Amino acid sequence: MIRRYLALLFFSAMTVCGAKAQVPSSFIRSAPWDEETLNAAATLPVQEGGRVMPLQSYAGFSLLAMNGKRSLRLPNGEKLDPTGFLLDLVFFPEQAEDYECFVVSDSKILDLIGVPAKKRRARYSYRALAKGRDALYAAASTASSRENQDLLDKQVMGLARNVQRFEEIRALGATANVQLHLPKDVSQALLGGDAPTGVSFLFDHWSELQEALGSSDDSDALNSFLEELDGMGREARLAPALFPPEVPVSEEPEWRNPVEVLYLGLTQPDAHVEKAVGWLASLETLARQRQDPAAFREELVRLRDSVRAEAERRGEYGTIASEVRLFNLHLVMRALIFFLLGFITIAFSWLRPKSRWLPRLSFLFTAIGVALTVTLVTWRSILRGRPPVLNLYDTILFITSIATLTGLVIELINRRRVGLSLSPILGVLGAFLAFRYEVKSAAISGDTMGQLQAVLDTNFWLATHVTSITIGYGAGLLATGIAIGWILMRALGVRRRDRTLYREITRMAYGVLCFSLVFSVVGTILGGVWANESWGRFWGWDPKENGALLICLSQLIILHAWRGGYIRQHAFNALVALQGGVVIFSWWHVNELNAGLHSYGKTEGVLFYLTLGYAFLGSMALLSAVAWLRDRGGSASSDPPSSLLQ
Amino acid sequence: MKSKKTEKPLAGALGAVGSLGTACVLLMLLFVLVFAATLKYKDLGEAGVKQEFFIPWIAHLGALPFPGGRTVFSLLALNLLVGGLIRIPWAWRTAGVLIAHLGVVVLALAGVVNFTRSDYGMATLYEGETINNYRDYTQVELSVWDASQTTDVTEYTIGDADLRSCSRQGRVFSSPELPFDVEVSGFLPHAQILPKGPMWEADSPVVDGWALKREDAGNTDPKYRVPALVVRVGDQTALLGAGDYMAWTFEADGKLWALHLHHTRHRLPFKLTLVDTVRENYPGTNTPKVYRSDVIYGPEQRKVTISMNRPLRTEGHVLYQSNWGRDRRGEYSGFSVARNPSDQWPKWSCWIIGAGLILTFFSRLVRYTVIQARLREKEA
């Protein structure tokens, strides 16, 4: 009878989720995590979102989604990296529940769930939110069923997702931290005392335990024990899959979380979980040794090595160490610093035009920034075994690489300091955008290297169509940057009489626009050819397809008008500036329309920045018109356009 | 001088038609149309934006009449032929532009051939099932057959064009092999057959308390339109819709006959058997990783796997994995089927346009780089 009851309890633990957490630990960490411990935990693999990733990446994206950054500063001044945060959450959950790691951007959410707010936007701990947890989940459920969700709905759902992320990480420690209190008579019989025990005990004494529980007279203690077991199972059910099955991938692709191993180990003798049961015991040992850094480190390294060996045997560990190294290098941050240095030095060179070393230094800094960005793009591509652009985050990195690299190539060709001035500016903007969007991406999908939908699973078309069109975006934006440079210089009267300089800048914008057109047109048609291959139709007037076509049309209009002599430098540069708006529309805005087969979903808050961007580009075009009115009396810009086509 | 004067009007007209200015204006008109269609896509869908912006000669942007896609595309084609291929100087300098324009012509021709000579449809198969035809997405046909026959059924059909011609005036169809005439009337491109109530106006005669109710076909994807009509045989009348599962049966000449309105069946030049169909998810998620169908086709019983991005191209037909499902009968695959003689032309046009643009761009880049190097030498 009791055997069936236990099996039933475990079964319910496997199927019921969303239950309230019960973590009995009251330990507070006495010393910071050391480097080796953090490294061992970081390189543990975990299967999440359909891919095997380092535990560090899982923790990093989770912390990014909750906290808006990959680190957490504690009140005592200690700065936790994602792995340290995860270790605290797993092995010191009571301490971690006080970490203020949840960014709540609107206090209305807290009013909704009955939690007192500090101010309109503030950080809160799990413990502070816990009292409104059930109300939060209910509000999120209501919000998700609404057809037209407003900003508050989305924020409620976002906070609920983050609370759940927190609970998922914490659940990794549920089997390790649990203290099971057996009925006294059973405890005496099996343990020789009445000390609480952990889950390993269940494996060691499962048969005896069932017999002993079946004959126990203490029904209250028995119920209490079963409730403890049930509570642990319910909480641990949320944990990510940490353990690879001990069979080839082709037989069992899905990894298991600790409680699944516990369930299989106890109820299915032929489940092949011998090693996993050992890993479960290892987690328990880690929980016991959490205040002994050396012993903890030793056990963690042993666990990591054992799990790694199994993952390697299944061919699923190949890129883990490389991914950890990639994220530890913080390439976007470093690139941003070098682009900033490049910009500062070139800005100084504007003040000292005769200086020779300032442009060289700027070139060096910018080139390092470009190299770091290109390295990041290439590294991510190698890690995934895919072409460089798979999602919106990738497009930011790739476009930044293309635009900055092309700027430097222009500089190498004509040494006018125009490409050199633009490259670091675009680099800074790109790196900043990458930072911002990574946070959004982590909140939405929990990963920037997630798996592809079935229809996108083709390296050939990703390498040709997506790469071409993204190069077209990058070059189109660089052309816009050059045109804006021309307009601002003209409006501010910089070297007003230097007709050659202005002609050269327009010539650069023209060349880069042609470069963009090549890739935009080829990329757009290739997109149609791909659609024909996968959907059986070449063109469906879908917003994303139209966006690409609009870029081609805008560039063709400008180039035909220029070639026909209908526009001169002021109008040309104004139109190229506006063409940047078309690129932005196609790159970002069509996603906000939330329609068509290419819809990647809306990104909250983007419309505001898009509007700012359009307003800025429009004002640049107006400024060019004002400059034209001023220059009409005879100036550098009155050359016939044919001179630019030499 | 005299001869010059006589040539001038034609040359002038050609010049205007093929000018860069005309190209600019037409490209701008197309830009506005495409932009408007993009903003309206969410409300109208693919069929709606085609119908509203690209198929008509005159479109409307709000209340403002505007040249429709058909007008703009026709004029652009003319402009391209005259200005981009005939009047443009044929020289090495313009070789890249000429090649690119030629590629655009190939692309435009592909569109014309696709519009006029292709058909698209769908075939759904359960595992183990064999087919030799597919159903058109849009065209319908009316079939008549002797319902008492169980093998080698002879079927008589009335085609899509004939049925659509019955929208305003009824037509009578007869065959020497049929002992009755079939009168078709009131064809509606998209309709429902509903019990006639007081709250709506019927778009057909009321038959046994039922009538046709016209639906908005303009903004409904042609794939999802349900054509319907009124059919009369002798003194018996019926309302038929292309969505009807069962055929209408009636007696004539002492036999039981069946009449059924359905999407036109196109014959495949081979038999196709679905052996196995698979949906595979990424581990631990509900995100599909792959949809795959193992099929056998043709007299040689060739085995091939069709999956997304890997269609089967054979004997002028292309079969795409476009649907997958499971129900009480088992697992099934839906294949989109296309017969488009210009299927591969866009790919060729892409390479031609790409080659032309690359030639143009790199020739100018090389010239620019050389000039810049000389300038730097001078400055030094």
Coordinates of C-alpha atoms in Angstrom, one line a residue, chain A residues 241-509:
Chain A
A241 CA 17.8 19.2 -17.0
L242 CA 21.3 18.8 -15.5
F243 CA 22.0 15.2 -16.2
P244 CA 22.6 13.5 -19.5
P245 CA 21.0 10.1 -20.0
E246 CA 23.5 7.2 -20.0
V247 CA 22.5 6.1 -23.5
P248 CA 23.3 7.5 -26.9
V249 CA 21.6 10.7 -28.1
S250 CA 19.8 8.8 -30.8
E251 CA 18.0 6.7 -28.1
E252 CA 17.3 9.5 -25.7
P253 CA 17.9 13.1 -26.6
E254 CA 16.2 14.6 -23.5
W255 CA 18.3 15.2 -20.4
R256 CA 16.9 14.8 -16.9
N257 CA 16.7 17.0 -13.9
P258 CA 17.5 15.6 -10.4
V259 CA 14.0 14.7 -9.4
E260 CA 13.4 12.8 -12.7
V261 CA 16.5 10.8 -11.9
L262 CA 15.2 10.2 -8.4
Y263 CA 11.9 9.0 -9.7
L264 CA 13.4 6.8 -12.4
G265 CA 16.0 5.4 -10.0
L266 CA 13.3 4.4 -7.4
T267 CA 10.5 3.2 -9.7
Q268 CA 12.2 1.9 -12.8
P269 CA 15.0 -0.6 -12.2
D270 CA 15.9 -0.8 -16.0
A271 CA 16.1 3.0 -16.4
H272 CA 19.9 3.2 -16.7
V273 CA 20.4 5.9 -14.2
E274 CA 23.3 4.5 -12.2
K275 CA 25.7 7.4 -12.8
A276 CA 22.9 9.9 -12.4
V277 CA 22.1 8.5 -9.0
G278 CA 25.7 9.1 -8.1
W279 CA 25.4 12.7 -9.4
L280 CA 22.3 13.2 -7.2
A281 CA 24.3 12.0 -4.2
S282 CA 27.1 14.3 -5.2
L283 CA 24.7 17.3 -5.2
E284 CA 23.7 16.2 -1.7
T285 CA 27.3 16.1 -0.6
L286 CA 27.8 19.6 -2.0
A287 CA 24.9 20.8 0.1
R288 CA 26.4 19.3 3.2
Q289 CA 29.9 20.7 2.5
R290 CA 28.7 24.2 1.4
Q291 CA 30.5 25.9 4.3
D292 CA 33.8 24.1 3.6
P293 CA 35.1 25.7 0.4
A294 CA 37.9 23.2 -0.2
A295 CA 35.7 20.1 0.1
F296 CA 32.9 21.8 -1.8
R297 CA 35.3 22.6 -4.7
E298 CA 36.7 19.1 -4.7
E299 CA 33.3 17.5 -4.9
L300 CA 32.0 20.0 -7.5
V301 CA 35.0 19.3 -9.8
R302 CA 34.4 15.6 -9.4
L303 CA 30.7 16.0 -10.3
R304 CA 31.6 18.3 -13.3
D305 CA 34.2 15.8 -14.6
S306 CA 31.8 12.9 -14.3
V307 CA 28.9 14.7 -16.0
R308 CA 31.3 16.0 -18.7
A309 CA 32.6 12.5 -19.4
E310 CA 29.0 11.3 -20.0
A311 CA 28.1 14.4 -22.1
E312 CA 31.3 13.9 -24.2
R313 CA 30.4 10.3 -24.7
R314 CA 27.1 11.5 -26.2
G315 CA 28.9 14.1 -28.3
E316 CA 27.2 17.0 -26.5
Y317 CA 30.0 18.7 -24.6
G318 CA 32.1 19.9 -27.5
T319 CA 31.4 23.7 -27.3
I320 CA 30.8 24.1 -23.6
A321 CA 34.3 25.3 -22.6
S322 CA 34.5 27.5 -25.7
E323 CA 31.1 29.2 -24.9
V324 CA 32.3 29.8 -21.3
R325 CA 35.5 31.4 -22.6
L326 CA 33.5 33.5 -25.1
F327 CA 31.2 35.0 -22.4
N328 CA 34.1 35.5 -20.0
L329 CA 35.9 37.7 -22.6
H330 CA 33.1 40.3 -22.6
L331 CA 33.9 41.1 -26.2
V332 CA 31.0 43.6 -26.7
M333 CA 32.2 45.6 -23.6
R334 CA 35.8 45.5 -24.8
A335 CA 34.8 46.5 -28.3
L336 CA 32.7 49.4 -26.9
I337 CA 35.7 50.6 -25.0
F338 CA 38.0 50.6 -28.1
F339 CA 35.4 52.2 -30.3
L340 CA 35.0 54.9 -27.6
L341 CA 38.8 55.4 -27.6
G342 CA 38.8 55.5 -31.4
F343 CA 36.1 58.1 -31.3
I344 CA 37.8 60.3 -28.7
T345 CA 41.1 60.2 -30.5
I346 CA 39.6 61.1 -33.9
A347 CA 37.6 63.9 -32.2
F348 CA 40.9 65.3 -30.9
S349 CA 42.3 65.1 -34.4
W350 CA 39.4 67.3 -35.7
L351 CA 40.8 69.9 -33.3
R352 CA 44.3 69.3 -34.4
P353 CA 44.0 68.6 -38.1
K354 CA 47.7 68.5 -38.8
S355 CA 48.4 65.8 -36.2
R356 CA 49.5 62.5 -37.9
W357 CA 49.6 60.3 -34.9
L358 CA 46.1 61.0 -33.6
P359 CA 44.3 59.5 -36.7
R360 CA 46.7 56.6 -36.6
L361 CA 45.9 56.0 -33.0
S362 CA 42.2 56.3 -33.7
F363 CA 42.6 53.8 -36.6
L364 CA 44.4 51.4 -34.3
F365 CA 41.7 51.6 -31.6
T366 CA 38.9 51.3 -34.0
A367 CA 40.5 48.4 -35.8
I368 CA 40.8 46.6 -32.5
G369 CA 37.1 47.3 -31.8
V370 CA 36.3 45.9 -35.3
A371 CA 38.5 42.9 -34.7
L372 CA 36.7 42.1 -31.4
T373 CA 33.3 42.5 -33.0
V374 CA 34.2 40.3 -36.0
T375 CA 35.8 37.7 -33.5
L376 CA 32.5 37.7 -31.6
V377 CA 30.4 37.1 -34.7
T378 CA 32.8 34.4 -35.9
W379 CA 33.0 32.7 -32.6
R380 CA 29.2 32.6 -32.1
S381 CA 28.9 31.2 -35.7
I382 CA 31.5 28.4 -35.0
L383 CA 29.8 27.6 -31.6
R384 CA 26.5 27.0 -33.3
G385 CA 27.9 25.5 -36.5
R386 CA 25.7 28.0 -38.4
P387 CA 26.2 31.1 -40.5
P388 CA 26.7 34.3 -38.6
V389 CA 23.1 35.7 -38.6
L390 CA 20.3 33.7 -37.0
N391 CA 18.3 36.2 -34.9
L392 CA 17.9 39.9 -34.3
Y393 CA 20.8 40.0 -31.8
D394 CA 23.1 38.6 -34.4
T395 CA 22.0 41.2 -36.9
I396 CA 23.2 43.9 -34.5
L397 CA 26.6 42.4 -34.2
F398 CA 26.9 41.6 -37.9
I399 CA 25.8 45.0 -39.1
T400 CA 28.1 46.7 -36.6
S401 CA 31.0 44.6 -38.0
I402 CA 30.1 45.4 -41.6
A403 CA 29.6 49.1 -41.1
T404 CA 32.7 49.7 -39.1
L405 CA 34.9 47.5 -41.3
T406 CA 33.7 49.2 -44.4
G407 CA 34.4 52.5 -42.8
L408 CA 38.0 51.5 -42.2
V409 CA 38.4 50.2 -45.7
I410 CA 37.1 53.5 -47.1
E411 CA 39.7 55.2 -44.9
L412 CA 42.4 53.0 -46.2
I413 CA 41.4 53.9 -49.8
N414 CA 41.1 57.7 -49.5
R415 CA 42.6 58.8 -46.1
R416 CA 40.0 61.6 -45.7
R417 CA 39.3 60.8 -42.1
V418 CA 35.6 60.4 -42.9
G419 CA 35.5 56.6 -42.8
L420 CA 37.7 56.8 -39.7
S421 CA 35.3 59.3 -38.0
L422 CA 32.2 57.2 -38.8
S423 CA 33.5 53.8 -37.9
P424 CA 33.9 54.3 -34.1
I425 CA 30.7 56.2 -33.9
L426 CA 28.8 53.4 -35.6
G427 CA 30.7 50.9 -33.4
V428 CA 29.7 52.7 -30.2
L429 CA 26.0 52.8 -31.3
G430 CA 26.1 49.1 -32.4
A431 CA 27.8 47.9 -29.2
F432 CA 25.3 49.9 -27.1
L433 CA 22.4 48.6 -29.0
A434 CA 23.7 45.0 -28.6
F435 CA 23.9 45.5 -24.8
R436 CA 20.3 46.8 -24.7
Y437 CA 18.9 44.2 -27.0
E438 CA 20.6 41.3 -25.2
V439 CA 18.7 42.2 -22.1
K440 CA 15.4 42.2 -24.1
S441 CA 16.3 39.0 -25.8
A442 CA 17.2 37.3 -22.5
A443 CA 13.8 38.4 -21.1
I444 CA 11.9 37.1 -24.1
S445 CA 13.6 33.9 -25.1
G446 CA 16.2 33.3 -22.4
D447 CA 19.1 32.9 -24.8
T448 CA 20.7 34.7 -27.8
M449 CA 21.9 31.4 -29.2
G450 CA 18.6 29.6 -29.2
Q451 CA 17.5 26.9 -31.6
L452 CA 16.0 27.7 -35.0
Q453 CA 12.5 27.0 -36.2
A454 CA 12.2 24.1 -38.6
V455 CA 11.7 26.3 -41.6
L456 CA 14.9 28.2 -40.9
D457 CA 17.0 25.1 -40.5
T458 CA 19.1 25.4 -43.6
N459 CA 22.7 26.7 -43.5
F460 CA 22.7 27.4 -47.3
W461 CA 19.9 29.9 -47.3
L462 CA 21.0 31.4 -44.0
A463 CA 24.5 31.9 -45.4
T464 CA 23.4 33.4 -48.6
H465 CA 20.1 35.3 -48.2
V466 CA 20.3 36.4 -44.6
T467 CA 24.0 37.3 -44.8
S468 CA 23.5 39.3 -48.1
I469 CA 20.5 41.2 -46.8
T470 CA 22.3 42.0 -43.5
I471 CA 25.4 43.3 -45.4
G472 CA 22.9 45.4 -47.4
Y473 CA 21.5 46.8 -44.1
G474 CA 25.0 47.5 -42.7
A475 CA 26.2 49.3 -45.8
G476 CA 23.0 51.2 -46.2
L477 CA 23.4 52.5 -42.7
L478 CA 27.0 53.4 -43.3
A479 CA 26.0 55.4 -46.4
T480 CA 23.4 57.2 -44.2
G481 CA 26.2 57.9 -41.6
I482 CA 28.4 59.4 -44.3
A483 CA 25.5 61.5 -45.7
I484 CA 24.7 62.8 -42.2
G485 CA 28.4 63.7 -41.8
W486 CA 28.2 65.7 -45.1
I487 CA 25.0 67.5 -44.0
L488 CA 26.3 68.4 -40.5
M489 CA 29.6 69.7 -41.9
R490 CA 27.7 71.7 -44.6
A491 CA 25.3 73.1 -42.0
L492 CA 28.1 74.0 -39.6
G493 CA 30.2 75.4 -42.3
V494 CA 33.2 73.1 -41.7
R495 CA 35.8 73.8 -44.4
R496 CA 33.1 75.5 -46.4
R497 CA 35.3 76.4 -49.4
D498 CA 36.9 73.0 -49.7
R499 CA 34.8 71.8 -52.7
T500 CA 36.9 68.7 -53.1
L501 CA 36.3 67.5 -49.6
Y502 CA 32.5 67.7 -50.0
R503 CA 32.6 66.1 -53.4
E504 CA 34.7 63.3 -52.0
I505 CA 32.3 62.7 -49.1
T506 CA 29.3 62.5 -51.5
R507 CA 31.3 60.2 -53.7
M508 CA 31.9 57.9 -50.6
A509 CA 28.2 57.9 -49.8

